[in-house]
Amino acid sequence: MEIGVVLPVYNQKPHYIDECIQSLESQNFRDFQIIIVIDGANQETVQAVYEATKMLTIPYEIILRNENKGIAYSLNQGFSQLNDCRFLTWVSSDNRHYPNFLQTLYEQLVNASKETVLVYSLFNLIDQNGINRDNDEIRRNKMVNFMSQNKEDILQQNFIGASFLFKQSAFVKAGGYDSMFEKVEDYEFWIRLLRIGEIKFIPHFLMEYRLNGEHSYTTITPREDIKIKSTAASNYHRLKQGDTPKVTVMISFYNERKFIRQAIGSVLNQTFKDFQLILIDDGSTDNPWEEIFKYNDSRIIPLKIENGGKARALNIGLAFALGEYILELDGDDWLEHDTLQTMVEEMSKQPDDVGLCYGNRKKWIQRRYSAVPGPIYKGMNYKNKYEVLTEMKTHCPRLYRKSALNHIGGWPISKAEDFKIMLKLADHYKFYWIDKMLYNQRRHKNNITLLQQKENEQQIKEMIEEVLKEWGDIYKPEFIEKNGLIEKVNLSKNNNR
């Protein structure tokens, strides 16, 4: 047979299985065989598979396994029975395939260059009832733009999808699927496969991918978990390739679509190029990914997580940071073109006990259509950690030594995380000020810091009192306020010690 198809099956609705197998039986291309791997499924599913296969007129084999071992294991087991097939693919038991699915993939791969190891195509979306979703020209164009990427961009994100055919020889050379990356086994496999040869995209719809199926792993597995697993797979291979940049830039954002491209562009246009860029979408509802996916750059690591606040978002990003230094950038701000160059050069001159360096920032007031320049806020040098506390300043941009962040356990979960992390660092490390304007800070009506400033005041007071106790309870604070906001903190000896 020319093509081998593996169909792994876990618990599934019987009529989904029936539709999937019917769509394979209806293929125009007939020179293929199917290996169905029942992966510890319930009895209803097992019965549905045996009933549905009665309609098949093409060769098939059923492997019935009582123990659930996951998709990766099942795929490898299935493909091991297809050694005589030149080409391979696999399908999900809740998807449907158009009659020209295998024919088109086969013809495209046979007629492609000999270096081509994979062809893949567009796919339509259907809901749990099998009804098409959003199949219009606008969505098609978006999909074409997204899926027409260079193979090197696979480390940024998975753009291949659920409709594909690859060479048996490339599968063997890549080493098959890896159970260590369960739930994102396809993506991790593509990363290895694409190192072996070239790819070809087919801009035609050849199948239907079901969303919201009761047993679909995209339904039962939280989106955040899938995205984190994908990022872990990408980072695993970046490290194997020795891709350890000097700096990791982390942009955390929430509903900042209209500003995010300026933030990203200011990083990608840096004079210093040895960086990775982690984009952490903290549960935005304004669809910023339409803007983000316009950038195809393997240095970008996108993360979409559930909304949990800036500190949590940054800590998730920190787990995937490969750089020696970490630079933090808000999604509505932007860097000067030489920010990384300046900060890396200066930080590299500092001893290891300097855990943080920062520069000066320029404030911009966002009007309706443009940002109006405001004053420049300078950083400062500190004599000791108590001065960091009493001055109550946060500085931008902040370049951290990653080892220092790991030492203190990352960002504290606090509404005033910028100030709290400076206090935590000040207890262990020195700071270094670069007297140069390196950061542009936008102020607009949706700034979280402005909306929550008064609410944060009590928390800041409690934080300062807590930190002083942690530092030996030598001083007690006196809060100097103006218009209901803390302007400064004075310290006096704690006579109650």
Coordinates of C-alpha atoms in Angstrom, one line a residue:
M1 CA 0.0 0.0 0.0
E2 CA 1.2 3.5 -0.7
I3 CA -0.4 5.2 2.4
G4 CA -0.8 4.0 5.9
V5 CA -3.4 5.6 8.2
V6 CA -3.4 5.2 11.9
L7 CA -6.6 5.9 13.8
P8 CA -6.0 6.0 17.6
V9 CA -9.3 5.6 19.6
Y10 CA -10.0 6.4 23.2
N11 CA -13.4 7.0 24.7
Q12 CA -15.5 8.4 21.9
K13 CA -19.2 9.0 20.9
P14 CA -20.2 6.1 18.6
H15 CA -21.6 8.4 15.8
Y16 CA -18.4 10.4 15.7
I17 CA -16.5 7.1 15.1
D18 CA -19.0 6.1 12.5
E19 CA -18.7 9.4 10.6
C20 CA -14.9 9.3 10.8
I21 CA -14.6 5.7 9.4
Q22 CA -17.3 6.5 6.8
S23 CA -15.2 9.4 5.6
L24 CA -12.2 7.1 5.2
E25 CA -14.2 4.5 3.3
S26 CA -15.4 7.3 0.9
Q27 CA -11.9 8.3 -0.2
N28 CA -11.3 8.6 -3.9
F29 CA -7.7 7.3 -3.3
R30 CA -7.9 3.5 -2.6
D31 CA -4.3 2.5 -2.2
F32 CA -4.2 2.8 1.6
Q33 CA -4.7 0.7 4.7
I34 CA -5.8 1.6 8.2
I35 CA -4.5 0.5 11.6
I36 CA -7.1 1.3 14.3
V37 CA -5.5 1.3 17.8
I38 CA -8.1 1.1 20.6
D39 CA -6.3 2.7 23.5
G40 CA -8.0 1.3 26.6
A41 CA -11.3 2.7 25.6
N42 CA -14.7 1.9 27.3
Q43 CA -16.8 -1.0 26.0
E44 CA -19.3 1.3 24.2
T45 CA -16.4 2.7 22.1
V46 CA -14.9 -0.7 21.4
Q47 CA -18.3 -1.9 20.2
A48 CA -18.7 1.2 18.0
V49 CA -15.3 0.6 16.3
Y50 CA -16.1 -3.0 15.5
E51 CA -19.6 -2.0 14.1
A52 CA -18.3 0.9 12.1
T53 CA -15.5 -1.1 10.5
K54 CA -18.0 -3.5 8.9
M55 CA -18.5 -0.9 6.2
L56 CA -14.8 -0.9 5.2
T57 CA -13.7 -2.3 1.8
I58 CA -10.1 -1.2 2.2
P59 CA -7.6 -3.3 4.3
Y60 CA -7.6 -2.6 8.0
E61 CA -6.5 -4.0 11.3
I62 CA -7.7 -3.4 14.8
I63 CA -5.3 -3.4 17.7
L64 CA -7.3 -3.8 20.9
R65 CA -5.4 -2.7 24.1
N66 CA -7.1 -2.7 27.5
E67 CA -4.6 -0.3 29.0
N68 CA -4.7 3.4 28.1
K69 CA -1.2 4.5 27.1
G70 CA -1.9 7.8 25.3
I71 CA -1.8 9.0 21.7
A72 CA 2.0 9.0 21.2
Y73 CA 2.3 5.4 22.2
S74 CA -0.7 4.4 20.1
L75 CA 0.7 6.2 17.0
N76 CA 4.0 4.5 17.3
Q77 CA 2.3 1.1 17.7
G78 CA 0.1 1.7 14.7
F79 CA 2.9 3.0 12.5
S80 CA 5.1 0.0 13.4
Q81 CA 2.5 -2.1 11.5
L82 CA 2.8 0.0 8.3
N83 CA 6.5 -0.4 7.4
D84 CA 5.7 -1.2 3.8
C85 CA 3.8 2.1 3.3
R86 CA 5.7 4.9 1.6
F87 CA 3.6 7.6 3.2
L88 CA 1.9 8.0 6.6
T89 CA -0.8 10.0 8.3
W90 CA -3.1 9.7 11.3
V91 CA -6.6 10.9 12.0
S92 CA -8.7 11.6 15.0
S93 CA -11.9 9.6 15.7
D94 CA -14.1 12.7 15.9
N95 CA -13.0 14.3 12.6
R96 CA -14.3 13.9 9.1
H97 CA -12.4 13.8 5.8
Y98 CA -13.5 14.9 2.4
P99 CA -13.3 12.3 -0.4
N100 CA -10.2 14.1 -2.0
F101 CA -8.3 14.1 1.4
L102 CA -5.8 11.4 0.7
Q103 CA -5.7 11.9 -3.1
T104 CA -4.7 15.5 -2.8
L105 CA -2.1 15.0 -0.1
Y106 CA -0.6 12.1 -2.0
E107 CA -0.4 13.9 -5.4
Q108 CA 1.2 16.9 -3.8
L109 CA 3.8 14.9 -1.9
V110 CA 4.7 12.7 -4.9
N111 CA 5.1 15.7 -7.1
A112 CA 7.0 17.8 -4.6
S113 CA 10.8 18.2 -4.5
K114 CA 12.6 15.1 -3.2
E115 CA 13.6 17.1 -0.1
T116 CA 10.0 17.5 0.9
V117 CA 9.0 15.3 3.8
L118 CA 5.6 16.8 4.7
V119 CA 2.6 18.3 3.0
Y120 CA -0.3 19.8 4.9
S121 CA -3.5 21.6 4.1
L122 CA -6.3 23.8 5.3
F123 CA -9.1 22.3 7.4
N124 CA -12.6 23.4 8.2
L125 CA -14.0 23.7 11.7
I126 CA -17.2 21.9 12.8
D127 CA -18.9 22.0 16.2
Q128 CA -20.0 19.1 18.4
N129 CA -23.1 18.7 16.1
G130 CA -21.1 18.6 12.9
I131 CA -22.1 22.0 11.8
N132 CA -19.6 24.1 9.9
R133 CA -18.2 27.2 11.8
D134 CA -17.1 30.5 10.2
N135 CA -16.2 29.0 6.8
D136 CA -16.0 32.3 5.0
E137 CA -13.3 34.0 2.8
I138 CA -12.1 36.1 5.7
R139 CA -11.3 33.1 7.9
R140 CA -9.7 31.3 4.9
N141 CA -7.4 34.2 4.2
K142 CA -6.4 34.3 7.9
M143 CA -5.7 30.6 7.9
V144 CA -3.6 30.8 4.7
N145 CA -1.5 33.6 6.2
F146 CA -1.0 31.8 9.4
M147 CA -0.2 28.4 7.9
S148 CA 2.1 29.7 5.1
Q149 CA 5.1 30.0 7.4
N150 CA 8.7 29.1 7.0
K151 CA 9.6 25.7 8.6
E152 CA 12.0 27.5 11.0
D153 CA 9.0 29.3 12.5
I154 CA 7.8 26.0 14.0
L155 CA 9.6 26.8 17.2
Q156 CA 7.4 29.9 17.6
Q157 CA 4.1 28.1 17.2
N158 CA 2.4 25.1 15.6
F159 CA 1.0 26.1 12.2
I160 CA 0.6 22.7 10.6
G161 CA -2.8 21.6 11.8
A162 CA -4.8 18.3 11.5
S163 CA -4.5 17.6 7.7
F164 CA -1.1 16.2 6.7
L165 CA 0.9 13.4 5.0
F166 CA 4.6 12.7 5.6
K167 CA 7.2 10.2 4.3
Q168 CA 7.7 6.9 6.1
S169 CA 11.5 7.4 5.8
A170 CA 11.3 10.8 7.5
F171 CA 9.2 9.4 10.3
V172 CA 11.8 6.7 11.0
K173 CA 14.6 9.2 10.8
A174 CA 12.9 11.6 13.2
G175 CA 12.4 8.8 15.7
G176 CA 8.6 8.6 15.8
Y177 CA 6.4 10.2 18.5
D178 CA 7.5 10.9 22.0
S179 CA 5.2 10.0 24.9
M180 CA 7.0 12.6 27.1
F181 CA 5.1 15.3 25.2
E182 CA 1.6 13.8 25.5
K183 CA -1.2 16.2 24.4
V184 CA 1.3 18.1 22.2
E185 CA 2.9 15.1 20.6
D186 CA 2.2 16.3 17.1
Y187 CA 3.8 19.7 17.6
E188 CA 6.9 18.2 19.2
F189 CA 7.1 15.6 16.3
W190 CA 6.9 18.4 13.7
I191 CA 9.8 20.2 15.3
R192 CA 12.0 17.1 14.7
L193 CA 10.5 16.2 11.3
L194 CA 11.1 19.7 9.9
R195 CA 14.8 19.4 10.6
I196 CA 15.0 16.5 8.2
G197 CA 13.5 18.1 5.1
E198 CA 11.2 20.7 3.5
I199 CA 7.4 21.2 3.8
K200 CA 4.7 22.2 1.4
F201 CA 1.4 23.9 2.3
I202 CA -1.7 23.1 0.3
P203 CA -4.2 26.0 0.5
H204 CA -7.3 23.8 0.1
F205 CA -9.8 22.5 2.7
L206 CA -9.5 18.7 2.8
M207 CA -11.1 17.8 6.1
E208 CA -13.2 18.9 9.1
Y209 CA -11.8 19.3 12.6
R210 CA -14.3 19.0 15.4
L211 CA -14.3 21.5 18.2
N212 CA -16.0 21.0 21.6
G213 CA -16.4 17.3 21.3
E214 CA -17.2 15.7 24.7
H215 CA -14.0 13.6 24.7
S216 CA -11.7 15.8 22.6
Y217 CA -8.5 16.6 24.5
T218 CA -8.9 20.2 23.5
T219 CA -12.2 20.0 25.5
I220 CA -11.0 18.1 28.6
T221 CA -7.5 19.7 28.8
P222 CA -7.5 23.4 29.7
R223 CA -6.2 25.6 26.9
E224 CA -3.5 27.0 29.2
D225 CA -2.1 23.5 29.9
I226 CA -1.9 22.8 26.2
K227 CA -0.1 26.1 25.5
I228 CA 2.3 25.6 28.3
K229 CA 3.1 22.0 27.1
S230 CA 3.7 23.4 23.6
T231 CA 6.1 26.0 24.9
A232 CA 7.9 23.4 27.0
A233 CA 8.3 21.3 23.8
S234 CA 9.7 24.3 21.9
N235 CA 12.1 25.2 24.8
Y236 CA 13.3 21.6 25.1
H237 CA 14.4 21.7 21.5
R238 CA 15.8 25.2 21.7
L239 CA 18.0 24.0 24.5
K240 CA 19.1 20.9 22.6
Q241 CA 20.1 23.2 19.7
G242 CA 22.1 25.4 22.1
D243 CA 19.7 28.3 21.6
T244 CA 20.5 30.2 24.8
P245 CA 20.2 33.9 24.1
K246 CA 21.8 36.5 26.3
V247 CA 18.5 38.2 27.1
T248 CA 14.9 37.1 27.5
V249 CA 12.4 40.0 27.0
M250 CA 9.0 39.3 28.6
I251 CA 5.9 41.2 27.6
S252 CA 2.9 40.5 29.8
F253 CA -0.3 42.1 28.6
Y254 CA -4.1 42.1 29.1
N255 CA -6.4 43.7 26.5
E256 CA -3.7 45.8 24.9
R257 CA -4.3 44.8 21.3
K258 CA -4.1 48.4 20.0
F259 CA -0.6 48.9 21.6
I260 CA 0.9 45.4 21.4
R261 CA 2.5 45.7 18.0
Q262 CA 4.4 48.8 19.0
A263 CA 5.8 47.0 22.0
I264 CA 6.8 43.9 20.0
G265 CA 8.2 46.0 17.2
S266 CA 10.4 47.9 19.6
V267 CA 12.0 44.6 20.7
L268 CA 12.4 43.1 17.3
N269 CA 14.1 46.3 16.0
Q270 CA 16.7 46.4 18.7
T271 CA 20.3 46.9 17.7
F272 CA 21.1 44.0 20.0
K273 CA 19.9 40.8 18.4
D274 CA 20.8 38.0 20.9
F275 CA 17.4 37.7 22.6
Q276 CA 14.2 35.7 22.8
L277 CA 10.8 37.4 23.3
I278 CA 8.2 35.7 25.4
L279 CA 4.7 37.1 24.9
I280 CA 2.3 36.3 27.8
D281 CA -1.3 37.0 27.1
D282 CA -3.0 37.1 30.6
G283 CA -6.4 36.1 29.4
S284 CA -7.1 39.0 27.0
T285 CA -10.6 39.3 25.5
D286 CA -9.7 41.7 22.7
N287 CA -8.1 39.0 20.4
P288 CA -4.5 40.4 20.4
W289 CA -3.3 37.3 18.5
E290 CA -4.5 38.7 15.2
E291 CA -1.8 41.3 15.6
I292 CA 0.8 39.0 17.1
F293 CA 0.5 36.4 14.4
K294 CA 1.6 39.0 11.8
Y295 CA 5.1 38.4 13.2
N296 CA 6.9 35.3 12.1
D297 CA 10.0 35.2 14.1
S298 CA 11.5 32.1 15.7
R299 CA 12.7 34.2 18.6
I300 CA 9.1 34.8 19.7
I301 CA 7.6 32.4 22.3
P302 CA 3.8 33.0 22.6
L303 CA 1.9 32.0 25.7
K304 CA -1.8 32.4 26.2
I305 CA -2.9 31.7 29.8
E306 CA -6.0 32.2 32.0
N307 CA -6.2 35.7 33.6
G308 CA -4.4 35.6 36.9
G309 CA -2.6 38.9 37.2
K310 CA 0.7 40.2 36.1
A311 CA 2.9 38.5 38.7
R312 CA 1.5 35.1 37.8
A313 CA 2.0 35.8 34.1
L314 CA 5.6 36.8 34.6
N315 CA 6.4 33.8 36.7
I316 CA 5.0 31.4 34.0
G317 CA 7.1 33.3 31.5
L318 CA 10.2 33.0 33.8
A319 CA 9.9 29.2 33.7
F320 CA 10.6 29.3 29.9
A321 CA 13.2 32.1 29.9
L322 CA 16.5 31.0 28.5
G323 CA 18.5 34.2 28.8
E324 CA 21.1 35.1 31.4
Y325 CA 19.2 38.4 31.8
I326 CA 15.4 39.1 31.9
L327 CA 14.0 42.4 30.7
E328 CA 10.4 43.2 31.6
L329 CA 8.2 45.3 29.3
D330 CA 4.5 46.1 29.6
G331 CA 2.3 45.5 26.6
D332 CA 1.4 49.2 26.2
D333 CA 5.0 50.5 26.5
W334 CA 8.0 50.4 24.2
L335 CA 11.7 50.4 24.2
E336 CA 14.3 52.7 22.7
H337 CA 16.1 51.1 19.8
D338 CA 19.4 50.6 21.8
T339 CA 17.9 49.6 25.2
L340 CA 19.1 46.1 25.2
Q341 CA 22.5 47.0 23.8
T342 CA 23.0 49.6 26.5
M343 CA 21.7 47.5 29.4
V344 CA 23.5 44.3 28.5
E345 CA 26.8 46.1 28.1
E346 CA 26.4 47.9 31.5
M347 CA 25.1 44.9 33.3
S348 CA 28.0 42.7 32.0
K349 CA 30.4 45.0 33.8
Q350 CA 28.8 44.6 37.2
P351 CA 29.7 42.1 39.8
D352 CA 27.4 39.1 40.5
D353 CA 25.9 40.8 43.6
V354 CA 24.1 43.3 41.3
G355 CA 20.8 41.7 40.7
L356 CA 19.0 44.5 38.9
C357 CA 19.8 47.5 36.7
Y358 CA 17.4 50.1 35.4
G359 CA 17.4 53.3 33.4
N360 CA 15.3 56.4 32.9
R361 CA 11.8 56.5 31.4
K362 CA 9.8 59.0 29.4
K363 CA 6.1 59.3 30.1
W364 CA 3.6 59.6 27.2
I365 CA 0.0 60.6 27.7
Q366 CA -2.3 58.7 25.3
R367 CA -4.9 60.8 23.7
R368 CA -7.5 59.5 21.3
Y369 CA -5.3 58.9 18.3
S370 CA -1.8 59.7 19.4
A371 CA 0.5 59.8 22.4
V372 CA 1.7 63.2 23.7
P373 CA 5.2 63.3 25.2
G374 CA 5.6 64.1 28.9
P375 CA 8.4 64.4 31.3
I376 CA 11.4 62.1 31.8
Y377 CA 11.6 60.3 35.1
K378 CA 15.1 59.5 36.2
G379 CA 16.3 56.5 38.3
M380 CA 18.5 56.8 41.3
N381 CA 21.3 55.1 43.2
Y382 CA 20.5 53.7 46.6
K383 CA 22.6 53.5 49.7
N384 CA 20.9 50.5 51.1
K385 CA 17.7 48.5 51.1
Y386 CA 15.9 50.8 53.5
E387 CA 16.3 53.7 51.1
V388 CA 14.7 51.5 48.4
L389 CA 11.7 51.1 50.8
T390 CA 11.4 54.7 51.8
E391 CA 11.7 56.2 48.3
M392 CA 8.9 53.9 47.1
K393 CA 10.1 54.2 43.5
T394 CA 9.9 51.7 40.7
H395 CA 12.1 52.2 37.6
C396 CA 11.9 51.3 34.0
P397 CA 13.3 49.5 32.1
R398 CA 14.3 46.8 34.5
L399 CA 16.9 44.3 33.5
Y400 CA 17.2 41.4 36.1
R401 CA 19.9 38.8 36.5
K402 CA 17.9 35.6 36.0
S403 CA 19.8 33.9 38.8
A404 CA 18.7 36.6 41.2
L405 CA 15.0 36.2 40.1
N406 CA 15.3 32.5 40.7
H407 CA 16.9 33.0 44.0
I408 CA 14.0 35.1 45.4
G409 CA 11.4 32.8 43.8
G410 CA 10.3 35.2 41.0
W411 CA 7.6 37.8 41.2
P412 CA 5.5 38.0 44.4
I413 CA 1.8 37.6 43.9
S414 CA 0.8 41.2 44.9
K415 CA -1.0 44.1 43.3
A416 CA 2.1 46.1 43.8
E417 CA 4.4 43.5 42.3
D418 CA 6.8 46.0 40.8
F419 CA 7.6 47.5 44.2
K420 CA 7.5 44.3 46.1
I421 CA 10.0 42.6 43.8
M422 CA 12.4 45.5 44.3
L423 CA 12.1 45.1 48.0
K424 CA 12.7 41.3 47.8
L425 CA 15.8 41.9 45.6
A426 CA 17.1 44.7 47.7
D427 CA 17.4 42.3 50.6
H428 CA 19.9 40.2 48.7
Y429 CA 21.4 42.2 45.9
K430 CA 22.6 45.6 44.9
F431 CA 21.1 47.8 42.1
Y432 CA 22.7 49.7 39.3
W433 CA 21.3 52.8 37.6
I434 CA 22.0 53.7 34.0
D435 CA 21.5 57.4 33.6
K436 CA 20.0 57.2 30.1
M437 CA 16.5 57.4 28.7
L438 CA 15.7 53.8 27.6
Y439 CA 12.0 53.2 28.1
N440 CA 8.7 54.8 26.9
Q441 CA 5.8 54.4 29.4
R442 CA 2.3 55.0 28.1
R443 CA -0.4 56.4 30.4
H444 CA -4.0 56.0 29.4
K445 CA -7.4 55.5 31.0
N446 CA -7.1 51.7 31.0
N447 CA -3.8 51.5 32.8
I448 CA -4.2 49.0 35.6
T449 CA -1.9 51.0 37.9
L450 CA -4.2 54.0 37.6
L451 CA -7.4 52.2 38.0
Q452 CA -6.3 50.3 41.1
Q453 CA -4.0 52.9 42.7
K454 CA -6.2 53.8 45.6
E455 CA -7.2 50.2 46.2
N456 CA -3.5 49.3 46.4
E457 CA -2.6 51.9 49.1
Q458 CA -3.7 49.7 52.0
Q459 CA -1.9 46.7 50.5
I460 CA 1.3 48.7 50.1
K461 CA 1.2 49.8 53.7
E462 CA 0.7 46.2 54.9
M463 CA 3.5 45.1 52.6
I464 CA 6.0 47.6 54.0
E465 CA 5.1 46.7 57.6
E466 CA 5.6 43.0 56.7
V467 CA 8.9 43.6 55.0
L468 CA 10.3 45.7 57.9
K469 CA 9.5 42.8 60.2
E470 CA 11.2 40.4 57.8
W471 CA 14.3 42.7 57.9
G472 CA 14.6 42.4 61.7
D473 CA 11.8 44.7 62.9
I474 CA 14.4 47.4 63.6
Y475 CA 12.2 50.3 62.2
K476 CA 8.6 51.2 62.1
P477 CA 7.1 53.2 59.2
E478 CA 5.4 56.6 59.1
F479 CA 3.4 57.0 55.9
I480 CA 3.4 60.5 54.4
E481 CA 0.3 60.9 52.2
K482 CA -0.9 63.5 49.7
N483 CA -4.4 63.5 48.3
G484 CA -5.0 60.1 49.9
L485 CA -1.9 58.5 48.3
I486 CA 1.4 57.5 49.9
E487 CA 4.1 59.9 48.8
K488 CA 6.9 58.7 51.0
V489 CA 7.8 56.6 54.0
N490 CA 9.8 57.8 57.0
L491 CA 11.4 55.3 59.3
S492 CA 11.9 55.6 63.0
K493 CA 13.5 53.2 65.5
N494 CA 11.1 50.6 66.8
N495 CA 11.2 51.0 70.6
N496 CA 8.9 48.0 71.1
R497 CA 11.5 45.5 70.0

